[in-house]
Amino acid sequence: MRIGILSPINNSLYSRVLAWECIQEPGIDVVKVVVRKTLSLNRIRGEIKRDGARLLKKVYKKLVLGEETIQRGDSKSLFARAKFLNLPGKNLTELCAEKSIPLLKVGDHNDPWVVEAIREAKLDAVLFTGGGLIRKNLLEASRLGVINCHAGLLPNYRGMDVVEWPILNSKKGIKDIGLTLHIMDRGVDTGPILIKKAIEVQKGESFEDIRMHMGPQMVDLMMEGLRGLRDGKLEAHSQKKEDGRQYFVMHPRVKEAAEKNLNSKT
Amino acid sequence: MIKNLIFSPMIKLGIKILDDTVPTEKLHHFLDKGIQNISQTTQSSMDGFNEKDLKKIELAKNLNEFRKKPSFSPDINQFDFYIGDLEYEEVGDWIEVLPKKRVIGFKGFFPRTGEMMLWLIENKPNEYIRFFDSQIETLLRIIEIKKQKALVHNQTGYKQYLEPDRQLLSILLSRISRETKDIRFLNTALKMNDWSYPFYRRENTSPDLINYLLAVAEAEYSVKVLLS
């Protein structure tokens, strides 16, 4: 099975761990890795326009505090998984160089030459690990399409902050937290579902902890899906638009209420 | 360490500039003061204000008092929420001329959407329920995606309706949230109120301020009813 990986940045830990696990998996060939350039004026402008202060908070956490520093002490984090796997290289460039996998550094995943490169590679599937909207041409450039692991349970929880929204919405206990592997389509998390996995929130976990602990589970779900597709044992089930709701970034006041709910229920 | 020293202050400054969230205490203080000022103004002179404005001030005042109470039993009948004074035919005519039968698109919303949709939620005429339901999800989605850029008219020549429209839309979302218990609508109303805050924080008496005060009071009331 020939696959490609779309990554939001060169040192994304999620992309690196996933790429490494794919490389180790029999019957799966990583044929192409596509990384978005971090310092592209268009990208910065577009993301600031879309995410504003939220983007800078993310940059602050990743670049200044260091994503790996935050995860270092946590045995359930992606960092721990990377350490366990003895992940080579500091970024995808080094990892791909070591395994002789062609890597493209691009301004936008949707650039026509990128879509053409994916088409020419005759991929069975493209794994999406972040990096913005994916347009029709790229969605259709491989045999099975672009596969994404969404940090929420579909079809109910589409969109943003879908770890926080179910906790705010739940009256009793904590439910509807989980991951969904799906094939991306032109809608927001409306594509056919491959696998769903509920996640149990542990006592004392914060939203940040829940998200951090989702990291390795997202890799596992991607791998489970790939194996299923490789062996022809997995079928996609389409969603209806009206089956779920699209959620948006939480206002801090609403997030505060969700946090209270989380603390009172764990 | 060096990275921290160079980037940390720059990014923190950037966050401060880009973050448009108004701190809760600041918003509550603004609401208290704004209602007090505008009540005093209308008591001394009614120039520039009408009956509908007075009704809105009274409602904002009552909702704000309710917000300050330590405990509550939400009784929807304790306040007179009715602020629309349109005729049924006027609303029907407005719906008839909507481009593609949509109140909002990526280029903005149709003039008087706030006023008309509020009338629909207040009166709930059977024949327009389906229309109303079909519009609110799109309204929510486009405001969330386009943010302030969604809050412009998609037709020219209705400038006088623009500012009231924006505030009435926020009121509408707060009310939908209370009716449907769907907090996504309140989430967007809170954001809209934050976006408008810089334009009103130094205002004392304009009739447009009344709509904004009511929008903030309605959202704060919804926060109390739905989130506490």
Short mmCIF file of C-alpha atoms in Angstrom, two decimals:
data_model
loop_
_atom_site.label_atom_id
_atom_site.label_comp_id
_atom_site.label_asym_id
_atom_site.label_seq_id
_atom_site.Cartn_x
_atom_site.Cartn_y
_atom_site.Cartn_z
CA MET A 1 0.00 0.00 0.00
CA ARG A 2 1.52 3.29 -1.14
CA ILE A 3 0.91 6.24 1.13
CA GLY A 4 1.82 9.89 1.44
CA ILE A 5 1.84 12.08 4.56
CA LEU A 6 0.82 15.73 4.76
CA SER A 7 2.41 17.53 7.68
CA PRO A 8 1.80 21.05 9.04
CA ILE A 9 5.43 21.66 10.07
CA ASN A 10 8.77 19.96 9.69
CA ASN A 11 9.18 19.05 13.36
CA SER A 12 5.61 17.91 14.08
CA LEU A 13 5.95 15.08 16.56
CA TYR A 14 2.64 13.54 15.48
CA SER A 15 3.74 13.42 11.83
CA ARG A 16 7.16 12.03 12.73
CA VAL A 17 5.87 9.25 14.98
CA LEU A 18 3.20 8.34 12.44
CA ALA A 19 5.70 8.33 9.56
CA TRP A 20 8.05 6.14 11.58
CA GLU A 21 5.34 3.63 12.49
CA CYS A 22 4.24 3.49 8.85
CA ILE A 23 7.83 2.86 7.76
CA GLN A 24 8.05 -0.06 10.22
CA GLU A 25 4.73 -1.58 9.11
CA PRO A 26 4.94 -4.45 6.58
CA GLY A 27 3.01 -3.84 3.41
CA ILE A 28 2.97 -0.08 3.79
CA ASP A 29 5.33 2.12 1.77
CA VAL A 30 5.74 5.76 2.62
CA VAL A 31 6.27 7.15 -0.84
CA LYS A 32 6.03 10.88 -0.25
CA VAL A 33 6.03 13.32 2.65
CA VAL A 34 4.77 16.87 2.14
CA VAL A 35 5.62 19.52 4.73
CA ARG A 36 4.35 23.07 4.84
CA LYS A 37 6.97 25.77 5.23
CA THR A 38 6.55 27.43 8.62
CA LEU A 39 7.87 30.82 7.58
CA SER A 40 5.76 31.57 4.55
CA LEU A 41 4.26 35.05 4.48
CA ASN A 42 1.00 33.80 2.97
CA ARG A 43 0.68 31.13 5.62
CA ILE A 44 1.37 33.50 8.53
CA ARG A 45 -1.06 36.08 7.16
CA GLY A 46 -3.78 33.50 6.57
CA GLU A 47 -3.41 31.83 9.94
CA ILE A 48 -3.32 35.08 11.91
CA LYS A 49 -6.47 36.17 10.07
CA ARG A 50 -8.17 32.88 10.92
CA ASP A 51 -6.92 32.18 14.44
CA GLY A 52 -5.63 35.53 15.77
CA ALA A 53 -4.36 35.36 19.33
CA ARG A 54 -5.04 31.63 19.46
CA LEU A 55 -2.37 31.02 16.83
CA LEU A 56 0.21 33.02 18.77
CA LYS A 57 -0.64 31.11 21.94
CA LYS A 58 0.03 27.91 20.02
CA VAL A 59 3.31 29.30 18.67
CA TYR A 60 4.29 30.39 22.19
CA LYS A 61 3.63 26.91 23.52
CA LYS A 62 5.42 25.13 20.71
CA LEU A 63 8.37 27.41 20.02
CA VAL A 64 9.06 29.19 23.29
CA LEU A 65 7.99 26.69 25.92
CA GLY A 66 8.76 23.77 23.62
CA GLU A 67 6.18 21.09 22.86
CA GLU A 68 8.56 18.35 23.88
CA THR A 69 9.46 20.05 27.17
CA ILE A 70 5.78 20.09 28.13
CA GLN A 71 5.35 16.41 27.26
CA ARG A 72 8.64 15.18 28.67
CA GLY A 73 7.36 14.14 32.08
CA ASP A 74 4.23 12.40 30.81
CA SER A 75 4.38 8.68 30.09
CA LYS A 76 1.24 8.79 27.93
CA SER A 77 2.44 11.56 25.62
CA LEU A 78 3.69 11.43 22.04
CA PHE A 79 7.10 12.37 23.38
CA ALA A 80 7.14 9.18 25.47
CA ARG A 81 6.08 7.19 22.40
CA ALA A 82 8.85 8.80 20.34
CA LYS A 83 11.36 7.91 23.02
CA PHE A 84 10.06 4.34 23.19
CA LEU A 85 10.36 4.01 19.41
CA ASN A 86 13.81 5.55 19.44
CA LEU A 87 12.56 7.95 16.77
CA PRO A 88 15.41 9.01 14.51
CA GLY A 89 16.07 12.62 13.44
CA LYS A 90 14.94 15.93 14.85
CA ASN A 91 12.45 16.55 12.09
CA LEU A 92 10.82 15.01 9.03
CA THR A 93 13.67 16.16 6.78
CA GLU A 94 16.16 14.09 8.77
CA LEU A 95 13.80 11.15 9.13
CA CYS A 96 13.05 11.06 5.40
CA ALA A 97 16.73 11.50 4.49
CA GLU A 98 17.60 8.49 6.62
CA LYS A 99 14.98 6.34 4.89
CA SER A 100 15.41 7.86 1.41
CA ILE A 101 11.82 9.07 1.25
CA PRO A 102 11.19 12.06 -1.04
CA LEU A 103 10.12 15.10 0.99
CA LEU A 104 8.51 18.20 -0.46
CA LYS A 105 8.58 21.53 1.37
CA VAL A 106 5.62 23.53 0.17
CA GLY A 107 3.89 26.84 0.79
CA ASP A 108 0.47 25.23 0.65
CA HIS A 109 -0.57 21.60 0.44
CA ASN A 110 -3.05 22.55 -2.27
CA ASP A 111 -0.51 24.10 -4.64
CA PRO A 112 -1.15 22.61 -8.11
CA TRP A 113 2.38 21.19 -8.41
CA VAL A 114 1.92 19.39 -5.07
CA VAL A 115 -1.37 17.87 -6.23
CA GLU A 116 0.35 16.81 -9.44
CA ALA A 117 3.24 15.24 -7.50
CA ILE A 118 0.75 13.27 -5.36
CA ARG A 119 -1.10 12.12 -8.50
CA GLU A 120 2.12 11.05 -10.19
CA ALA A 121 3.15 9.05 -7.12
CA LYS A 122 0.02 6.90 -7.60
CA LEU A 123 -0.74 6.76 -3.89
CA ASP A 124 -3.40 4.57 -2.34
CA ALA A 125 -4.00 7.03 0.49
CA VAL A 126 -2.75 10.31 1.93
CA LEU A 127 -2.53 10.72 5.70
CA PHE A 128 -3.35 14.21 6.95
CA THR A 129 -1.68 15.35 10.15
CA GLY A 130 -2.60 19.02 9.91
CA GLY A 131 -1.77 22.10 7.89
CA GLY A 132 -4.95 23.83 6.85
CA LEU A 133 -7.83 23.24 4.48
CA ILE A 134 -7.55 20.55 1.83
CA ARG A 135 -9.20 21.35 -1.47
CA LYS A 136 -11.06 19.14 -3.91
CA ASN A 137 -8.12 18.42 -6.26
CA LEU A 138 -5.96 17.13 -3.45
CA LEU A 139 -8.84 15.22 -1.85
CA GLU A 140 -9.18 13.33 -5.13
CA ALA A 141 -5.47 12.90 -5.94
CA SER A 142 -5.07 9.43 -4.41
CA ARG A 143 -7.06 6.19 -4.78
CA LEU A 144 -8.77 6.17 -1.36
CA GLY A 145 -8.49 9.84 -0.51
CA VAL A 146 -7.11 11.86 2.38
CA ILE A 147 -7.43 10.23 5.80
CA ASN A 148 -7.67 12.30 8.95
CA CYS A 149 -7.89 11.44 12.63
CA HIS A 150 -10.34 13.91 14.16
CA ALA A 151 -10.06 14.59 17.90
CA GLY A 152 -13.79 14.18 18.44
CA LEU A 153 -16.51 11.60 17.99
CA LEU A 154 -18.21 11.96 14.63
CA PRO A 155 -20.79 12.66 13.43
CA ASN A 156 -21.89 14.40 16.64
CA TYR A 157 -18.86 16.56 17.26
CA ARG A 158 -17.50 18.21 14.14
CA GLY A 159 -15.22 21.22 14.01
CA MET A 160 -13.19 22.89 16.72
CA ASP A 161 -12.67 22.41 20.46
CA VAL A 162 -14.46 19.08 20.33
CA VAL A 163 -12.74 17.88 23.49
CA GLU A 164 -14.26 20.76 25.46
CA TRP A 165 -17.76 20.86 23.90
CA PRO A 166 -18.90 17.34 24.91
CA ILE A 167 -17.81 18.01 28.49
CA LEU A 168 -19.80 21.23 28.53
CA ASN A 169 -22.81 19.51 26.99
CA SER A 170 -22.87 16.41 29.17
CA LYS A 171 -25.31 16.49 32.05
CA LYS A 172 -24.16 13.33 33.79
CA GLY A 173 -20.57 12.08 33.81
CA ILE A 174 -18.25 12.57 30.89
CA LYS A 175 -19.11 11.05 27.56
CA ASP A 176 -18.62 11.58 23.84
CA ILE A 177 -14.87 12.16 24.10
CA GLY A 178 -12.95 10.26 21.49
CA LEU A 179 -11.31 10.02 18.12
CA THR A 180 -12.65 9.35 14.66
CA LEU A 181 -10.71 8.17 11.66
CA HIS A 182 -12.40 9.38 8.52
CA ILE A 183 -11.86 10.12 4.87
CA MET A 184 -11.90 13.85 4.34
CA ASP A 185 -14.42 15.46 2.03
CA ARG A 186 -15.17 19.10 1.23
CA GLY A 187 -17.21 19.65 4.38
CA VAL A 188 -15.94 20.11 7.91
CA ASP A 189 -15.45 16.59 9.32
CA THR A 190 -18.35 15.28 7.25
CA GLY A 191 -16.47 12.61 5.30
CA PRO A 192 -17.06 8.83 5.51
CA ILE A 193 -16.13 7.30 8.86
CA LEU A 194 -13.61 4.47 9.07
CA ILE A 195 -13.19 3.87 12.83
CA LYS A 196 -14.41 5.53 16.02
CA LYS A 197 -12.75 5.19 19.39
CA ALA A 198 -14.15 6.47 22.66
CA ILE A 199 -11.67 7.79 25.21
CA GLU A 200 -12.12 7.62 28.94
CA VAL A 201 -11.07 10.73 30.79
CA GLN A 202 -8.93 9.97 33.80
CA LYS A 203 -9.36 11.58 37.19
CA GLY A 204 -7.59 14.91 37.47
CA GLU A 205 -6.90 15.31 33.75
CA SER A 206 -7.09 18.82 32.32
CA PHE A 207 -8.14 19.59 28.74
CA GLU A 208 -4.49 19.93 27.87
CA ASP A 209 -3.74 16.50 29.39
CA ILE A 210 -6.62 14.91 27.48
CA ARG A 211 -5.34 16.35 24.20
CA MET A 212 -1.77 15.35 24.98
CA HIS A 213 -2.83 11.79 25.76
CA MET A 214 -4.81 11.66 22.52
CA GLY A 215 -1.55 12.03 20.53
CA PRO A 216 -0.32 8.41 20.66
CA GLN A 217 -3.89 7.14 20.35
CA MET A 218 -4.30 9.13 17.14
CA VAL A 219 -1.21 7.41 15.75
CA ASP A 220 -2.61 4.02 16.83
CA LEU A 221 -5.95 4.72 15.18
CA MET A 222 -4.27 5.82 11.95
CA MET A 223 -2.24 2.59 11.97
CA GLU A 224 -5.32 0.47 12.74
CA GLY A 225 -7.11 2.12 9.83
CA LEU A 226 -4.19 1.64 7.46
CA ARG A 227 -3.92 -2.04 8.34
CA GLY A 228 -7.64 -2.45 7.83
CA LEU A 229 -7.51 -0.76 4.44
CA ARG A 230 -4.38 -2.66 3.43
CA ASP A 231 -6.01 -5.98 4.31
CA GLY A 232 -9.35 -5.02 2.80
CA LYS A 233 -11.09 -5.43 6.16
CA LEU A 234 -12.25 -1.87 6.67
CA GLU A 235 -15.21 -0.12 5.13
CA ALA A 236 -16.08 3.55 5.24
CA HIS A 237 -19.56 4.56 6.37
CA SER A 238 -20.90 7.83 5.06
CA GLN A 239 -22.33 10.47 7.39
CA LYS A 240 -25.40 12.56 6.81
CA LYS A 241 -25.04 16.30 7.25
CA GLU A 242 -27.94 16.39 9.69
CA ASP A 243 -26.43 13.65 11.89
CA GLY A 244 -24.15 16.07 13.70
CA ARG A 245 -23.33 19.64 14.56
CA GLN A 246 -20.38 21.80 13.72
CA TYR A 247 -18.69 23.36 16.74
CA PHE A 248 -16.50 26.44 16.80
CA VAL A 249 -13.69 27.85 18.92
CA MET A 250 -14.90 28.29 22.47
CA HIS A 251 -15.19 31.76 23.94
CA PRO A 252 -13.11 31.95 27.17
CA ARG A 253 -16.31 32.36 29.24
CA VAL A 254 -17.76 29.15 27.80
CA LYS A 255 -14.45 27.37 28.21
CA GLU A 256 -14.41 28.39 31.86
CA ALA A 257 -17.78 26.67 32.31
CA ALA A 258 -16.48 23.56 30.51
CA GLU A 259 -13.45 23.51 32.80
CA LYS A 260 -15.72 23.66 35.86
CA ASN A 261 -17.73 20.77 34.46
CA LEU A 262 -14.58 18.76 33.84
CA ASN A 263 -13.27 19.38 37.35
CA SER A 264 -16.58 18.47 38.96
CA LYS A 265 -16.91 15.25 37.00
CA THR A 266 -13.43 13.75 37.25
CA MET B 1 16.95 30.24 26.97
CA ILE B 2 18.00 32.80 24.33
CA LYS B 3 15.00 31.82 22.22
CA ASN B 4 12.84 32.44 25.26
CA LEU B 5 14.30 35.88 25.92
CA ILE B 6 13.87 37.01 22.30
CA PHE B 7 10.51 35.49 21.37
CA SER B 8 8.64 35.47 24.65
CA PRO B 9 8.01 39.25 25.00
CA MET B 10 7.27 39.60 21.28
CA ILE B 11 4.73 36.80 21.22
CA LYS B 12 3.12 37.97 24.46
CA LEU B 13 2.73 41.45 22.99
CA GLY B 14 1.24 39.94 19.83
CA ILE B 15 -1.25 37.93 21.88
CA LYS B 16 -2.24 41.10 23.76
CA ILE B 17 -2.81 42.99 20.51
CA LEU B 18 -4.73 40.23 18.76
CA ASP B 19 -6.82 39.00 21.69
CA ASP B 20 -10.21 40.69 21.40
CA THR B 21 -11.75 39.07 24.48
CA VAL B 22 -13.10 41.61 26.97
CA PRO B 23 -12.44 40.60 30.58
CA THR B 24 -15.70 39.72 32.38
CA GLU B 25 -15.26 42.29 35.18
CA LYS B 26 -14.66 45.05 32.63
CA LEU B 27 -17.77 44.07 30.69
CA HIS B 28 -19.93 43.93 33.83
CA HIS B 29 -18.65 47.33 34.94
CA PHE B 30 -19.41 48.75 31.49
CA LEU B 31 -22.90 47.27 31.60
CA ASP B 32 -23.68 48.68 35.07
CA LYS B 33 -22.39 52.12 34.18
CA GLY B 34 -23.92 52.19 30.71
CA ILE B 35 -27.41 51.29 31.97
CA GLN B 36 -27.16 53.84 34.76
CA ASN B 37 -26.04 56.62 32.39
CA ILE B 38 -28.59 55.96 29.71
CA SER B 39 -31.43 55.63 32.26
CA GLN B 40 -30.50 59.04 33.69
CA THR B 41 -30.30 60.55 30.21
CA THR B 42 -33.72 59.32 29.18
CA GLN B 43 -35.21 60.49 32.49
CA SER B 44 -34.03 64.05 31.92
CA SER B 45 -34.77 64.23 28.19
CA MET B 46 -36.47 61.93 25.71
CA ASP B 47 -34.83 63.66 22.74
CA GLY B 48 -33.70 61.08 20.20
CA PHE B 49 -35.30 58.16 22.09
CA ASN B 50 -38.63 56.41 21.55
CA GLU B 51 -40.89 54.02 23.46
CA LYS B 52 -39.09 51.02 22.04
CA ASP B 53 -35.76 52.37 23.33
CA LEU B 54 -37.23 52.78 26.80
CA LYS B 55 -38.49 49.22 26.72
CA LYS B 56 -35.06 47.96 25.75
CA ILE B 57 -33.40 49.95 28.54
CA GLU B 58 -35.88 48.56 31.04
CA LEU B 59 -35.23 45.00 29.84
CA ALA B 60 -31.45 45.46 29.92
CA LYS B 61 -31.75 46.88 33.44
CA ASN B 62 -33.87 43.97 34.68
CA LEU B 63 -31.66 41.33 33.10
CA ASN B 64 -28.59 42.98 34.57
CA GLU B 65 -30.15 43.08 38.04
CA PHE B 66 -31.01 39.41 37.67
CA ARG B 67 -27.41 38.65 36.69
CA LYS B 68 -26.20 40.09 39.99
CA LYS B 69 -28.47 37.95 42.14
CA PRO B 70 -26.56 35.16 43.88
CA SER B 71 -29.14 32.49 43.13
CA PHE B 72 -32.05 32.29 40.76
CA SER B 73 -34.96 30.31 39.51
CA PRO B 74 -35.16 30.89 35.79
CA ASP B 75 -38.69 31.98 35.05
CA ILE B 76 -38.96 33.02 31.45
CA ASN B 77 -42.15 34.95 32.18
CA GLN B 78 -40.62 37.32 34.67
CA PHE B 79 -39.33 39.63 31.95
CA ASP B 80 -41.03 41.21 28.99
CA PHE B 81 -38.69 40.20 26.18
CA TYR B 82 -40.91 41.47 23.39
CA ILE B 83 -39.06 44.26 21.57
CA GLY B 84 -40.33 43.83 18.01
CA ASP B 85 -42.97 46.13 16.56
CA LEU B 86 -43.24 44.94 12.99
CA GLU B 87 -46.28 43.97 11.00
CA TYR B 88 -46.67 40.39 9.81
CA GLU B 89 -46.87 41.53 6.17
CA GLU B 90 -43.69 43.57 6.49
CA VAL B 91 -41.77 40.47 7.60
CA GLY B 92 -43.31 38.38 4.82
CA ASP B 93 -42.35 40.99 2.21
CA TRP B 94 -38.82 41.07 3.56
CA ILE B 95 -38.49 37.29 3.30
CA GLU B 96 -39.86 37.42 -0.26
CA VAL B 97 -37.07 39.70 -1.47
CA LEU B 98 -34.20 37.84 0.20
CA PRO B 99 -31.57 36.93 -2.41
CA LYS B 100 -31.58 33.11 -2.81
CA LYS B 101 -33.88 33.02 0.24
CA ARG B 102 -30.84 33.40 2.50
CA VAL B 103 -30.34 35.96 5.26
CA ILE B 104 -26.56 35.69 5.14
CA GLY B 105 -23.81 34.78 2.70
CA PHE B 106 -20.05 35.14 2.62
CA LYS B 107 -20.41 38.77 1.49
CA GLY B 108 -22.47 39.79 4.50
CA PHE B 109 -26.07 39.69 5.70
CA PHE B 110 -29.26 41.13 4.26
CA PRO B 111 -30.29 44.49 5.78
CA ARG B 112 -32.70 44.22 8.76
CA THR B 113 -31.90 40.55 9.36
CA GLY B 114 -31.51 41.13 13.11
CA GLU B 115 -34.83 42.92 13.44
CA MET B 116 -36.78 40.48 11.26
CA MET B 117 -35.33 37.28 12.71
CA LEU B 118 -35.97 38.61 16.23
CA TRP B 119 -39.58 39.23 15.30
CA LEU B 120 -39.78 35.65 13.99
CA ILE B 121 -38.41 34.17 17.20
CA GLU B 122 -40.72 36.35 19.28
CA ASN B 123 -43.86 35.57 17.27
CA LYS B 124 -43.13 32.13 15.84
CA PRO B 125 -45.58 32.20 12.95
CA ASN B 126 -46.07 28.58 11.79
CA GLU B 127 -45.44 29.27 8.14
CA TYR B 128 -41.98 30.68 8.81
CA ILE B 129 -40.68 28.19 11.37
CA ARG B 130 -38.97 26.08 8.71
CA PHE B 131 -37.46 29.19 7.14
CA PHE B 132 -36.15 30.37 10.51
CA ASP B 133 -34.65 26.99 11.37
CA SER B 134 -33.00 26.76 7.96
CA GLN B 135 -31.25 30.10 8.44
CA ILE B 136 -29.87 30.00 11.97
CA GLU B 137 -27.22 27.33 11.43
CA THR B 138 -25.87 29.17 8.37
CA LEU B 139 -25.95 32.44 10.28
CA LEU B 140 -23.91 30.89 13.07
CA ARG B 141 -21.43 29.23 10.72
CA ILE B 142 -20.77 32.29 8.59
CA ILE B 143 -20.33 34.63 11.56
CA GLU B 144 -17.90 32.15 13.12
CA ILE B 145 -15.90 31.73 9.91
CA LYS B 146 -15.86 35.29 8.60
CA LYS B 147 -15.98 36.97 12.04
CA GLN B 148 -16.43 40.77 11.84
CA LYS B 149 -16.36 40.59 8.04
CA ALA B 150 -19.67 38.73 8.13
CA LEU B 151 -21.26 41.60 10.00
CA VAL B 152 -21.70 43.92 7.05
CA HIS B 153 -24.70 44.37 4.77
CA ASN B 154 -24.69 42.58 1.42
CA GLN B 155 -26.76 45.44 -0.08
CA THR B 156 -26.01 49.15 -0.17
CA GLY B 157 -28.29 51.94 0.98
CA TYR B 158 -29.26 50.65 4.43
CA LYS B 159 -26.51 52.20 6.51
CA GLN B 160 -28.93 53.31 9.24
CA TYR B 161 -29.83 49.68 9.94
CA LEU B 162 -26.29 48.32 10.13
CA GLU B 163 -25.33 49.03 13.72
CA PRO B 164 -28.74 48.10 15.20
CA ASP B 165 -28.71 44.99 13.00
CA ARG B 166 -25.39 43.81 14.43
CA GLN B 167 -26.61 44.16 18.02
CA LEU B 168 -30.01 42.63 17.27
CA LEU B 169 -28.22 39.64 15.73
CA SER B 170 -26.30 39.15 18.97
CA ILE B 171 -29.57 39.37 20.93
CA LEU B 172 -31.11 36.85 18.53
CA LEU B 173 -28.28 34.37 19.07
CA SER B 174 -28.56 34.69 22.86
CA ARG B 175 -32.28 33.99 22.66
CA ILE B 176 -31.86 31.02 20.31
CA SER B 177 -29.33 29.65 22.77
CA ARG B 178 -31.80 29.88 25.67
CA GLU B 179 -34.65 28.41 23.64
CA THR B 180 -32.70 25.52 22.20
CA LYS B 181 -30.21 25.09 25.08
CA ASP B 182 -27.58 25.03 22.34
CA ILE B 183 -24.62 26.91 23.79
CA ARG B 184 -22.95 27.36 20.41
CA PHE B 185 -25.25 30.32 19.81
CA LEU B 186 -24.37 31.96 23.11
CA ASN B 187 -20.70 31.30 22.32
CA THR B 188 -21.03 33.38 19.15
CA ALA B 189 -23.09 36.11 20.84
CA LEU B 190 -20.34 36.52 23.45
CA LYS B 191 -17.75 36.90 20.70
CA MET B 192 -19.90 39.44 18.85
CA ASN B 193 -20.26 41.51 21.99
CA ASP B 194 -16.49 41.50 22.47
CA TRP B 195 -15.98 42.67 18.89
CA SER B 196 -18.37 45.60 19.39
CA TYR B 197 -16.99 46.64 22.78
CA PRO B 198 -14.21 48.96 21.45
CA PHE B 199 -16.85 50.99 19.56
CA TYR B 200 -19.09 51.52 22.57
CA ARG B 201 -16.80 51.64 25.58
CA ARG B 202 -16.66 55.44 25.50
CA GLU B 203 -20.26 55.97 24.37
CA ASN B 204 -22.70 57.41 26.86
CA THR B 205 -25.99 58.20 25.29
CA SER B 206 -26.44 57.21 21.64
CA PRO B 207 -29.56 55.20 20.77
CA ASP B 208 -27.27 52.58 19.21
CA LEU B 209 -25.70 52.08 22.63
CA ILE B 210 -29.09 50.86 23.92
CA ASN B 211 -29.02 47.93 21.52
CA TYR B 212 -25.48 47.09 22.53
CA LEU B 213 -26.30 47.27 26.24
CA LEU B 214 -29.25 44.98 25.66
CA ALA B 215 -27.06 42.59 23.62
CA VAL B 216 -24.55 42.38 26.48
CA ALA B 217 -27.31 42.05 29.11
CA GLU B 218 -29.01 39.26 27.14
CA ALA B 219 -25.74 37.34 26.74
CA GLU B 220 -24.88 37.76 30.42
CA TYR B 221 -28.37 36.59 31.38
CA SER B 222 -27.89 33.56 29.11
CA VAL B 223 -24.53 32.83 30.72
CA LYS B 224 -26.26 32.78 34.09
CA VAL B 225 -29.16 30.63 32.91
CA LEU B 226 -27.15 28.19 30.80
CA LEU B 227 -23.66 28.06 32.23
CA SER B 228 -23.90 28.54 35.99
#
